């Protein structure tokens, strides 16, 4: 584990959410929002309304900007996001999760909680000077954000599909060169 569990989980969720905006958009229905919500085990307020969906969709450009920013730019974004949401960090323990940080109430809108969670997670990334854990997928046509939490920093592609496509292309290139 590179970061604490809640930090890694918040980063994973932010990357998935930001990547849904890369065409073809995959966060357009309440069912897709359900899937995202279930996948990351969120607790707290859940409206399940078009307005909630719209606010998550609207948060995506900011999340992408933060996840792909250089370190100093990320600091500014994090500070703005936490101030805007009036975040108050505190330690909590609930369900099966040991002590971890919540910086917003469970009653705040889901989009606000995600923005604050992402900002809090990026505090760890920035302090550890680990911005290189975040990048754009090495596939030339992809555009997804990649989160590399591997020990040997070996992850260059956002997905197995992107990795395989490039492995096949590299193989063909080598064959042509022979
Ligand atoms: Zn929690
Ligand atoms: Zn990719």
mmCIF file of C-alpha atoms and ligand atoms in Angstrom:
data_model
loop_
_atom_site.group_PDB
_atom_site.id
_atom_site.type_symbol
_atom_site.label_atom_id
_atom_site.label_comp_id
_atom_site.label_asym_id
_atom_site.label_seq_id
_atom_site.Cartn_x
_atom_site.Cartn_y
_atom_site.Cartn_z
ATOM 1 C CA UNK A 1 0.000 0.000 0.000
ATOM 2 C CA UNK A 2 1.408 3.372 -1.043
ATOM 3 C CA UNK A 3 -1.095 5.536 0.855
ATOM 4 C CA UNK A 4 -3.637 4.873 3.610
ATOM 5 C CA UNK A 5 -6.626 2.795 2.565
ATOM 6 C CA UNK A 6 -9.121 5.669 2.539
ATOM 7 C CA UNK A 7 -6.744 7.825 0.514
ATOM 8 C CA UNK A 8 -6.278 5.121 -2.110
ATOM 9 C CA UNK A 9 -9.996 4.424 -2.285
ATOM 10 C CA UNK A 10 -10.802 8.127 -2.694
ATOM 11 C CA UNK A 11 -8.225 8.414 -5.485
ATOM 12 C CA UNK A 12 -9.610 5.341 -7.239
ATOM 13 C CA UNK A 13 -13.132 6.735 -7.078
ATOM 14 C CA UNK A 14 -12.069 10.168 -8.329
ATOM 15 C CA UNK A 15 -10.192 8.640 -11.268
ATOM 16 C CA UNK A 16 -13.150 6.458 -12.236
ATOM 17 C CA UNK A 17 -15.534 9.399 -11.976
ATOM 18 C CA UNK A 18 -13.278 11.746 -13.955
ATOM 19 C CA UNK A 19 -12.781 9.082 -16.637
ATOM 20 C CA UNK A 20 -16.517 8.671 -17.197
ATOM 21 C CA UNK A 21 -16.358 12.065 -18.937
ATOM 22 C CA UNK A 22 -13.902 10.813 -21.569
ATOM 23 C CA UNK A 23 -15.966 10.036 -24.696
ATOM 24 C CA UNK A 24 -18.120 8.031 -24.846
ATOM 25 C CA UNK A 25 -19.592 9.521 -21.664
ATOM 26 C CA UNK A 26 -20.481 6.694 -19.265
ATOM 27 C CA UNK A 27 -22.250 8.676 -16.550
ATOM 28 C CA UNK A 28 -25.484 9.715 -18.200
ATOM 29 C CA UNK A 29 -28.179 7.777 -16.338
ATOM 30 C CA UNK A 30 -29.253 7.206 -12.745
ATOM 31 C CA UNK A 31 -28.409 3.519 -13.220
ATOM 32 C CA UNK A 32 -24.819 4.410 -14.101
ATOM 33 C CA UNK A 33 -24.726 6.633 -11.026
ATOM 34 C CA UNK A 34 -25.994 3.682 -8.947
ATOM 35 C CA UNK A 35 -23.181 1.512 -10.273
ATOM 36 C CA UNK A 36 -20.553 4.108 -9.395
ATOM 37 C CA UNK A 37 -22.048 4.596 -5.931
ATOM 38 C CA UNK A 38 -22.194 0.876 -5.203
ATOM 39 C CA UNK A 39 -18.707 0.231 -6.498
ATOM 40 C CA UNK A 40 -17.099 2.606 -4.016
ATOM 41 C CA UNK A 41 -19.257 1.807 -1.002
ATOM 42 C CA UNK A 42 -20.242 5.366 -0.239
ATOM 43 C CA UNK A 43 -22.124 6.064 2.953
ATOM 44 C CA UNK A 44 -24.304 9.056 3.665
ATOM 45 C CA UNK A 45 -26.799 11.115 1.753
ATOM 46 C CA UNK A 46 -28.032 9.749 -1.512
ATOM 47 C CA UNK A 47 -30.670 11.712 -3.486
ATOM 48 C CA UNK A 48 -30.775 9.561 -6.602
ATOM 49 C CA UNK A 49 -32.164 12.484 -8.593
ATOM 50 C CA UNK A 50 -31.292 14.029 -11.944
ATOM 51 C CA UNK A 51 -29.879 16.979 -9.983
ATOM 52 C CA UNK A 52 -27.485 14.687 -8.122
ATOM 53 C CA UNK A 53 -26.413 13.103 -11.397
ATOM 54 C CA UNK A 54 -25.910 16.564 -12.924
ATOM 55 C CA UNK A 55 -23.777 17.708 -9.992
ATOM 56 C CA UNK A 56 -21.506 14.670 -10.254
ATOM 57 C CA UNK A 57 -21.173 15.198 -13.978
ATOM 58 C CA UNK A 58 -20.346 18.843 -13.357
ATOM 59 C CA UNK A 59 -17.638 17.917 -10.829
ATOM 60 C CA UNK A 60 -15.711 15.828 -13.353
ATOM 61 C CA UNK A 61 -13.686 18.565 -15.095
ATOM 62 C CA UNK A 62 -12.481 19.867 -11.720
ATOM 63 C CA UNK A 63 -11.512 16.359 -10.582
ATOM 64 C CA UNK A 64 -9.633 15.730 -13.800
ATOM 65 C CA UNK A 65 -7.864 19.066 -13.526
ATOM 66 C CA UNK A 66 -6.781 18.241 -9.970
ATOM 67 C CA UNK A 67 -5.705 14.667 -10.732
ATOM 68 C CA UNK A 68 -3.557 15.757 -13.663
ATOM 69 C CA UNK A 69 -2.237 19.042 -12.256
ATOM 70 C CA UNK A 70 1.402 19.642 -11.416
ATOM 71 C CA UNK A 71 2.160 19.739 -7.707
ATOM 72 C CA UNK A 72 1.941 23.481 -7.104
ATOM 73 C CA UNK A 73 -1.239 23.866 -9.134
ATOM 74 C CA UNK A 74 -2.746 20.938 -7.225
ATOM 75 C CA UNK A 75 -2.045 22.722 -3.932
ATOM 76 C CA UNK A 76 -4.069 25.741 -5.052
ATOM 77 C CA UNK A 77 -6.949 23.571 -6.204
ATOM 78 C CA UNK A 78 -6.992 21.529 -2.990
ATOM 79 C CA UNK A 79 -6.981 24.629 -0.808
ATOM 80 C CA UNK A 80 -9.785 26.192 -2.851
ATOM 81 C CA UNK A 81 -11.881 23.023 -2.821
ATOM 82 C CA UNK A 82 -11.576 22.575 0.949
ATOM 83 C CA UNK A 83 -12.306 26.238 1.657
ATOM 84 C CA UNK A 84 -15.271 26.279 -0.695
ATOM 85 C CA UNK A 85 -16.808 23.231 0.998
ATOM 86 C CA UNK A 86 -15.880 24.526 4.483
ATOM 87 C CA UNK A 87 -14.318 21.164 5.203
ATOM 88 C CA UNK A 88 -13.647 20.217 8.819
ATOM 89 C CA UNK A 89 -11.490 17.100 9.063
ATOM 90 C CA UNK A 90 -12.186 14.677 11.853
ATOM 91 C CA UNK A 91 -11.454 11.044 12.582
ATOM 92 C CA UNK A 92 -14.358 8.618 12.411
ATOM 93 C CA UNK A 93 -14.849 4.882 12.663
ATOM 94 C CA UNK A 94 -17.892 3.243 11.099
ATOM 95 C CA UNK A 95 -19.007 -0.030 9.562
ATOM 96 C CA UNK A 96 -15.942 -2.190 8.955
ATOM 97 C CA UNK A 97 -13.598 0.797 8.541
ATOM 98 C CA UNK A 98 -11.068 1.620 11.224
ATOM 99 C CA UNK A 99 -10.193 5.251 12.075
ATOM 100 C CA UNK A 100 -10.077 7.409 8.974
ATOM 101 C CA UNK A 101 -10.791 10.996 8.012
ATOM 102 C CA UNK A 102 -14.120 12.517 7.069
ATOM 103 C CA UNK A 103 -14.051 16.208 6.297
ATOM 104 C CA UNK A 104 -17.732 16.757 5.483
ATOM 105 C CA UNK A 105 -21.006 15.715 7.063
ATOM 106 C CA UNK A 106 -22.839 12.723 5.654
ATOM 107 C CA UNK A 107 -25.744 15.067 4.911
ATOM 108 C CA UNK A 108 -23.822 17.165 2.390
ATOM 109 C CA UNK A 109 -24.549 16.455 -1.294
ATOM 110 C CA UNK A 110 -22.686 13.498 -2.772
ATOM 111 C CA UNK A 111 -20.759 15.669 -5.245
ATOM 112 C CA UNK A 112 -19.505 17.876 -2.408
ATOM 113 C CA UNK A 113 -18.403 14.856 -0.388
ATOM 114 C CA UNK A 114 -16.555 13.415 -3.373
ATOM 115 C CA UNK A 115 -14.802 16.709 -4.077
ATOM 116 C CA UNK A 116 -13.733 17.028 -0.444
ATOM 117 C CA UNK A 117 -12.627 13.388 -0.239
ATOM 118 C CA UNK A 118 -10.564 13.801 -3.367
ATOM 119 C CA UNK A 119 -8.986 16.994 -2.058
ATOM 120 C CA UNK A 120 -8.160 15.294 1.253
ATOM 121 C CA UNK A 121 -6.611 12.352 -0.599
ATOM 122 C CA UNK A 122 -4.553 14.693 -2.744
ATOM 123 C CA UNK A 123 -3.139 16.245 0.440
ATOM 124 C CA UNK A 124 -1.398 12.916 1.053
ATOM 125 C CA UNK A 125 -0.212 12.694 -2.557
ATOM 126 C CA UNK A 126 1.159 16.241 -2.500
ATOM 127 C CA UNK A 127 2.848 15.907 0.898
ATOM 128 C CA UNK A 128 4.520 12.653 -0.140
ATOM 129 C CA UNK A 129 5.553 14.258 -3.457
ATOM 130 C CA UNK A 130 3.930 11.369 -5.314
ATOM 131 C CA UNK A 131 2.179 13.268 -8.112
ATOM 132 C CA UNK A 132 3.857 10.904 -10.569
ATOM 133 C CA UNK A 133 1.361 8.265 -9.388
ATOM 134 C CA UNK A 134 -1.174 10.073 -11.567
ATOM 135 C CA UNK A 135 -0.855 10.436 -15.310
ATOM 136 C CA UNK A 136 -2.730 10.192 -18.596
ATOM 137 C CA UNK A 137 -2.999 6.702 -20.129
ATOM 138 C CA UNK A 138 -0.017 5.882 -22.360
ATOM 139 C CA UNK A 139 -2.365 4.796 -25.164
ATOM 140 C CA UNK A 140 -2.212 7.603 -27.721
ATOM 141 C CA UNK A 141 -5.974 7.670 -28.303
ATOM 142 C CA UNK A 142 -7.302 6.989 -24.797
ATOM 143 C CA UNK A 143 -7.218 10.099 -22.637
ATOM 144 C CA UNK A 144 -8.166 8.398 -19.366
ATOM 145 C CA UNK A 145 -6.418 9.290 -16.134
ATOM 146 C CA UNK A 146 -4.252 6.453 -14.767
ATOM 147 C CA UNK A 147 -3.612 5.903 -11.072
ATOM 148 C CA UNK A 148 -0.515 3.837 -10.405
ATOM 149 C CA UNK A 149 -0.466 2.411 -6.896
ATOM 150 C CA UNK A 150 1.872 -0.440 -7.800
ATOM 151 C CA UNK A 151 5.047 -0.963 -5.814
ATOM 152 C CA UNK A 152 7.306 -0.799 -8.862
ATOM 153 C CA UNK A 153 5.429 2.040 -10.612
ATOM 154 C CA UNK A 154 4.830 -0.102 -13.656
ATOM 155 C CA UNK A 155 1.307 0.913 -14.612
ATOM 156 C CA UNK A 156 1.173 2.982 -17.788
ATOM 157 C CA UNK A 157 -2.253 2.110 -19.130
ATOM 158 C CA UNK A 158 -5.679 2.782 -17.639
ATOM 159 C CA UNK A 159 -6.980 -0.701 -18.405
ATOM 160 C CA UNK A 160 -6.061 -4.166 -19.565
ATOM 161 C CA UNK A 161 -7.706 -3.303 -22.897
ATOM 162 C CA UNK A 162 -5.382 -0.324 -23.468
ATOM 163 C CA UNK A 163 -2.356 -2.348 -22.351
ATOM 164 C CA UNK A 164 -3.174 -5.248 -24.685
ATOM 165 C CA UNK A 165 -3.889 -3.003 -27.668
ATOM 166 C CA UNK A 166 -0.467 -1.404 -27.293
ATOM 167 C CA UNK A 167 1.284 -4.726 -26.710
ATOM 168 C CA UNK A 168 -0.198 -6.021 -29.973
ATOM 169 C CA UNK A 169 0.819 -2.843 -31.820
ATOM 170 C CA UNK A 170 4.357 -3.075 -30.448
ATOM 171 C CA UNK A 171 4.532 -6.735 -31.455
ATOM 172 C CA UNK A 172 3.439 -5.944 -35.020
ATOM 173 C CA UNK A 173 5.974 -3.144 -35.194
ATOM 174 C CA UNK A 174 8.757 -5.508 -34.147
ATOM 175 C CA UNK A 175 7.651 -8.074 -36.746
ATOM 176 C CA UNK A 176 7.730 -5.442 -39.484
ATOM 177 C CA UNK A 177 11.230 -4.422 -38.403
ATOM 178 C CA UNK A 178 12.531 -7.995 -38.707
HETATM 179 ZN ZN1 LIG B 1 -15.902 6.699 6.168
HETATM 180 ZN ZN1 LIG B 2 -6.349 3.887 -21.581
#
